XYZ file of C-alpha atoms in Angstrom:
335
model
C 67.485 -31.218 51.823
C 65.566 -29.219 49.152
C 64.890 -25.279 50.364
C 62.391 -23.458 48.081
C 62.121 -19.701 47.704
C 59.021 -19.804 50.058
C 60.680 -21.370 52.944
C 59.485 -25.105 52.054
C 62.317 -27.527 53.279
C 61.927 -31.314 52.568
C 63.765 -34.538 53.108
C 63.273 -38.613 52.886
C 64.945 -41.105 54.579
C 64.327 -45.171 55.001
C 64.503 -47.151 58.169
C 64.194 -50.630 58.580
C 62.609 -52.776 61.337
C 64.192 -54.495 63.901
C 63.097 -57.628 66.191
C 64.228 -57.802 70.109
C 66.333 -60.738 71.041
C 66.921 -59.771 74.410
C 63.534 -57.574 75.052
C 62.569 -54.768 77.113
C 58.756 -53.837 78.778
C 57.949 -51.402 81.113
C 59.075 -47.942 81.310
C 61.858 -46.199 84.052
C 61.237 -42.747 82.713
C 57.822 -42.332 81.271
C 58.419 -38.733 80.328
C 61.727 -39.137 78.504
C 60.512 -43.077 76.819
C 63.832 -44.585 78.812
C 62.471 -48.338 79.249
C 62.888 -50.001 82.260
C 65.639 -52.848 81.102
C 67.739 -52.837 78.201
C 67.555 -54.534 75.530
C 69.758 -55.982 72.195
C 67.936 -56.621 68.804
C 68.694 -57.726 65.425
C 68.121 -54.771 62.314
C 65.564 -56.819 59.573
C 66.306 -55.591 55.930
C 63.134 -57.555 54.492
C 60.772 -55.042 56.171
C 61.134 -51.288 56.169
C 59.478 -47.718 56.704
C 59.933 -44.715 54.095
C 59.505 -41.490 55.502
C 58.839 -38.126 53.658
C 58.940 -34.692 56.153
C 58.242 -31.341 54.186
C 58.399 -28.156 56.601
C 56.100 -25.590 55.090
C 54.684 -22.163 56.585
C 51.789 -22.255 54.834
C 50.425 -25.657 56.815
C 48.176 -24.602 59.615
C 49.748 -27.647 61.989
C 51.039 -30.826 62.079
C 50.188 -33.377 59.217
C 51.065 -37.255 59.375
C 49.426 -39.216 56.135
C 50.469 -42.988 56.928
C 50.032 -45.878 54.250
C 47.985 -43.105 51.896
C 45.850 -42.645 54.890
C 45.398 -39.181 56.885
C 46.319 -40.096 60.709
C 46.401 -37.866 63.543
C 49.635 -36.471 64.352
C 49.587 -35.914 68.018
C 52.084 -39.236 68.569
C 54.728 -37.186 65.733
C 54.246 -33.392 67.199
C 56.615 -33.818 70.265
C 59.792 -35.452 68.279
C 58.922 -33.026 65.503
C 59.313 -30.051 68.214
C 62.608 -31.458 69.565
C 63.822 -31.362 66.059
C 62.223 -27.602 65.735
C 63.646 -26.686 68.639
C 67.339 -27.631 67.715
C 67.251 -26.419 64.225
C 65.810 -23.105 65.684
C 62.115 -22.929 63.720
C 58.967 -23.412 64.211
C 57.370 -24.095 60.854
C 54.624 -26.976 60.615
C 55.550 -30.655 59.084
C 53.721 -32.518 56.279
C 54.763 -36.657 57.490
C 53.959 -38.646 54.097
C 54.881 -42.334 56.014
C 55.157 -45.951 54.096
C 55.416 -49.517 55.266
C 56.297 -52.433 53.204
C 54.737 -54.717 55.858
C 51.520 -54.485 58.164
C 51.086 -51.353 60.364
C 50.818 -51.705 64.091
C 50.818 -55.342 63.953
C 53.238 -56.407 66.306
C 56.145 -56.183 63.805
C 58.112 -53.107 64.900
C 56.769 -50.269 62.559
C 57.405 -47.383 65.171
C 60.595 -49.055 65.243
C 61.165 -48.110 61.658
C 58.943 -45.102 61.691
C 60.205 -43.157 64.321
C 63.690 -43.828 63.111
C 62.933 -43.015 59.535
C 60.725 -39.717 60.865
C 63.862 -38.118 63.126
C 66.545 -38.617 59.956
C 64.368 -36.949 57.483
C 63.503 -34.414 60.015
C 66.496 -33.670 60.829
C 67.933 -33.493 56.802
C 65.351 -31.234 56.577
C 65.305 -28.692 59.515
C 69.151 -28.910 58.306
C 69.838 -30.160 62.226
C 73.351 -32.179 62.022
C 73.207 -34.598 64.412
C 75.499 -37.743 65.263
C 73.739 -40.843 64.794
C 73.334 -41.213 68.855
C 71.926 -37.939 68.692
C 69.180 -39.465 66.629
C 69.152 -42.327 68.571
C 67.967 -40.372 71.553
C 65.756 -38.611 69.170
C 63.847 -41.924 67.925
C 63.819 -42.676 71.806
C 61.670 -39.895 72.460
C 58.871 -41.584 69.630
C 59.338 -45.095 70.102
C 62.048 -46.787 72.631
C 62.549 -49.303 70.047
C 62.947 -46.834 67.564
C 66.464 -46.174 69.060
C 67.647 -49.432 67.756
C 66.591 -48.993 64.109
C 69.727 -46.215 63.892
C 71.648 -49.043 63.599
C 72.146 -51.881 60.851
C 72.894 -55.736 62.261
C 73.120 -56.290 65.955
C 71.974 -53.409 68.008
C 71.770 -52.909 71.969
C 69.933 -49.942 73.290
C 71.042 -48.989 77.072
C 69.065 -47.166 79.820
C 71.429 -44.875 81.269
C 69.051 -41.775 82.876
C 72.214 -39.419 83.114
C 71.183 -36.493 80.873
C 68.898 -38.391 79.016
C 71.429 -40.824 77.641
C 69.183 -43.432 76.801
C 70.441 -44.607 73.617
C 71.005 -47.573 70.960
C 74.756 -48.795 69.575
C 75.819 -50.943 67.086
C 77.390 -54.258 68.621
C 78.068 -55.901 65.236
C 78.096 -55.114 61.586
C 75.299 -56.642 59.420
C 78.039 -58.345 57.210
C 79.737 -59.682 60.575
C 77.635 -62.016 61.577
C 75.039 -62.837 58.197
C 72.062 -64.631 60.049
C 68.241 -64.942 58.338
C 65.352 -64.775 60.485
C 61.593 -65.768 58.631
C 58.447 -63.841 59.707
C 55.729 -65.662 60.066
C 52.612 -63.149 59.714
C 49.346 -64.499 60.537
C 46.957 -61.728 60.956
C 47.798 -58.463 59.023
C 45.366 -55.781 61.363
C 46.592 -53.621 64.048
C 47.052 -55.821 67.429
C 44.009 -55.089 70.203
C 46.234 -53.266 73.261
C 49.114 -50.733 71.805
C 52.006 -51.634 72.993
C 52.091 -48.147 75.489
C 49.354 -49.208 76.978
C 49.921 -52.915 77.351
C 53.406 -51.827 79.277
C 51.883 -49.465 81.755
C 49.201 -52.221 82.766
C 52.072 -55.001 82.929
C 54.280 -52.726 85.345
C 51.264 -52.084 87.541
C 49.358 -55.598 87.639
C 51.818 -58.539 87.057
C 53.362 -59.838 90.314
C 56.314 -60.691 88.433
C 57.504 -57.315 86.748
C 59.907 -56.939 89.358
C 62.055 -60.213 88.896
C 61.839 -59.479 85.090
C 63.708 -56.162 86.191
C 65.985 -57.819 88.495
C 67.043 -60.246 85.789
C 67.588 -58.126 82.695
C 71.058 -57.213 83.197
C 71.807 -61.311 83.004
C 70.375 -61.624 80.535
C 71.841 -59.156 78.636
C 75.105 -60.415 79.164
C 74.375 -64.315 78.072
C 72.946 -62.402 74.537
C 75.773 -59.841 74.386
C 77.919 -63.052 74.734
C 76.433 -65.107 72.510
C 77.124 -62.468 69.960
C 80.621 -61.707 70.527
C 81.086 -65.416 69.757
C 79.130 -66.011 67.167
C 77.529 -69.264 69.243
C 73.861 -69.348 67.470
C 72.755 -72.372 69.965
C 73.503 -69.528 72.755
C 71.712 -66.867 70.886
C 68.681 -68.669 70.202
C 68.226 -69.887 73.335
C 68.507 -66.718 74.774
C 66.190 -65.412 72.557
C 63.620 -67.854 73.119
C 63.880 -67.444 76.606
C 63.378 -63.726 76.707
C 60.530 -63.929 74.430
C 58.771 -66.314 76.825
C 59.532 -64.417 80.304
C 58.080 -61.374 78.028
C 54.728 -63.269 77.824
C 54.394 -64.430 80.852
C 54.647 -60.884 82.196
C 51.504 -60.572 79.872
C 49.781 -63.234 80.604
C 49.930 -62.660 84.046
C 49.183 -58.786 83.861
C 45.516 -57.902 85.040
C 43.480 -58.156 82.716
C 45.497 -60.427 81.258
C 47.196 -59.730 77.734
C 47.183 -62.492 75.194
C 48.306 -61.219 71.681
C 49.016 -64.265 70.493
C 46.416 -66.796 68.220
C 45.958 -70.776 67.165
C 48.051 -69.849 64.598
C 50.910 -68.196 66.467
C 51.059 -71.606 68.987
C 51.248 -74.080 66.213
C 53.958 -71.810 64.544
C 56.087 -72.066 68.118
C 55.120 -76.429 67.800
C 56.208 -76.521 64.413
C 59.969 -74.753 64.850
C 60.987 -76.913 68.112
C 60.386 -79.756 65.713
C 62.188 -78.556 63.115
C 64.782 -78.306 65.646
C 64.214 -81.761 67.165
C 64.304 -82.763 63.589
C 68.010 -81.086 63.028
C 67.365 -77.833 61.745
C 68.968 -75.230 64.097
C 66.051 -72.518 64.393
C 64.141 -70.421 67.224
C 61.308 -68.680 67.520
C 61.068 -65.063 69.157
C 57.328 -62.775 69.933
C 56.795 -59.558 70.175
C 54.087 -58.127 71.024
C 51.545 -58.999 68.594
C 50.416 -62.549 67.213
C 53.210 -62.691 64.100
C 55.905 -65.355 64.731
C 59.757 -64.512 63.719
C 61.932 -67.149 63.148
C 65.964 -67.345 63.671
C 67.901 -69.659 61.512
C 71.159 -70.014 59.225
C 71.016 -68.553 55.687
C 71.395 -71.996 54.035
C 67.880 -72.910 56.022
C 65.678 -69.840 55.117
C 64.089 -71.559 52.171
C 63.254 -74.605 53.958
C 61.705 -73.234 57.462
C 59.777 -70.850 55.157
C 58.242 -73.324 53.504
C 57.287 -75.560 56.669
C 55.913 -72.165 58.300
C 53.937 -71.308 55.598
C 52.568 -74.401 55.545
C 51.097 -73.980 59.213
C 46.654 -73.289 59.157
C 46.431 -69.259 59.718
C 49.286 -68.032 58.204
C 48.818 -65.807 55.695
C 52.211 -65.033 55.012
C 55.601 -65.265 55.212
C 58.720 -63.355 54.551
C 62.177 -64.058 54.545
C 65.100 -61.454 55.668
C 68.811 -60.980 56.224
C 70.037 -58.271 58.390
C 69.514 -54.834 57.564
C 71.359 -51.759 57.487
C 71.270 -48.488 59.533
C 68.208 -45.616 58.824
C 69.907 -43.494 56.120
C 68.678 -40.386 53.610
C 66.747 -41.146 50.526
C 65.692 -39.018 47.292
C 62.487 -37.507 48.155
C 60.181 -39.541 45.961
C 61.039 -42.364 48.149
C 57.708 -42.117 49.531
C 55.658 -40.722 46.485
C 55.550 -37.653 48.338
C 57.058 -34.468 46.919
């Protein structure tokens, strides 16, 4: 944390994004962000947010600049104030906010933005919190947010008892080394937020409930999978929770469909990798970009055969990543 003479404190931190092998939509507490179902993800260190938060009494409110661009910071404001409120201020925030990957895309960048925003925030309001402290924190922004905390294999819980909704680590990033290639295939921001998208699933599609119902199941058979290192059980899990996710969209009214030609030929072309020998699964969230779970010694390979799919325009590979931590404040360019 830097304090200057005239009150200006500042801090950076870095968060990375994380995908959702065992996903969560809807919301039990809108309120507080507590999603309806759990939900256990994987942290990606290929793709991550910088963050830069300045508090300065001579800003008249609020400021978020994302990617170089000046964005409204109404979505920021309300996890900046919980921070405010616990360092015991009230002083204004300057958000200077990077991505190394596309912005609202369907690739988790309020995972990695939220996280990165309460760390910084916190550094520099001089708040010292535990890291579920900020968990619950990132909550508040983005429920997926929670996760990014955490480096490697991450499961956020829904407990509503004083707004315990928070993320924990289940595995180490060195534990368990896995790869997973992301298949991007259109770069611009997806059509229905993913707020929005939630809050017409829970009220339209007639099978929300059963997706409730079921989570805690499914849960276990990923939790499972984990503990044992069994990547047949893992992927399959995954894949199945990604497509129980979309068919809650597809049969929400009207009917979400995030995905393109592009992200259906990318789903053909990894089951026949798979019939073809090469242990890999696909996983969705919501947006059209296609990530990809495989062994290290098989990135380079299923890259190339993704990449090699009509519509995408890129492709990334990534081990797993590590927990949202402080940075020097040029991380961002932003002083």
């Amino acid at each position: 944390m830097t304090d200057t003479n005239g009150g200006v404190r500042t801090a950076s931190a870095r968060a990375h994004s994380n995908i959702a092998l065992a996903k969560y939509w809807g919301k039990r507490d809108t309120p507080l962000n507590i999603p309806a179902v759990g939900s256990i993800s994987i942290t990606l260190d290929a793709l991550h947010t910088d963050t830069t938060v300045t508090f300065d009494p001579a800003l008249p409110h609020d400021q978020l600049v994302l990617d170089d661009r000046e964005q409204p910071a109404a979505r920021i404001t309300p996890v900046l104030d919980l921070v405010r409120e616990l360092g015991g201020f009230t002083v204004p925030a300057q958000v200077h906010s990077r991505n190394n990957f596309p912005t609202g895309a369907g690739l988790a960048s309020s995972a990695s933005g939220f996280a990165a925003l309460v760390v910084a925030a916190c550094r520099a309001a001089g708040v010292d919190a535990t890291t579920r402290e900020l968990s619950i924190l990132a909550r508040r922004g983005s429920a997926s947010a929670a996760r990014s905390l955490f480096g490697g294999y991450v499961e956020l819980h829904t407990d509503l008892d004083s707004d315990g909704a928070y993320a924990e680590q289940l595995r180490d990033e060195t534990e368990w080394p896995l790869s997973v290639v992301v298949a991007i295939t259109d770069r611009g921001a997806k059509p229905v937020p993913s707020t929005a998208g939630m809050q017409a699933t829970s009220a339209t599609s007639p099978f929300y409930s059963a997706w409730v119902d079921n989570a805690e199941s499914e849960l276990a058979l990923v939790r499972s999978a984990i503990a044992q290192r069994d990547f047949t059980a893992l992927g399959e899990r995954t894949e199945h929770s990604c497509l129980a996710l979309h068919s809650l969209m597809f049969t929400t009214q009207p009917p979400l469909i995030y995905w393109n030609a592009a992200t259906v030929a990318l789903i053909h072309t990894v089951r026949e990798l798979r019939a073809s020998g090469t242990a890999t699964y696909f996983t969705i969230d919501a947006g059209p970009q296609v990530k990809v779970l495989c062994q290290p010694q098989d990135a380079d390979a299923i890259a190339a055969a993704l990449a090699s799919v009509t519509g995408v325009v890129e492709t990334r590979i990534s081990g797993l990543g590590a927990g949202a931590h402080t940075m020097p404040n040029h991380a961002t360019g932003s002083h």
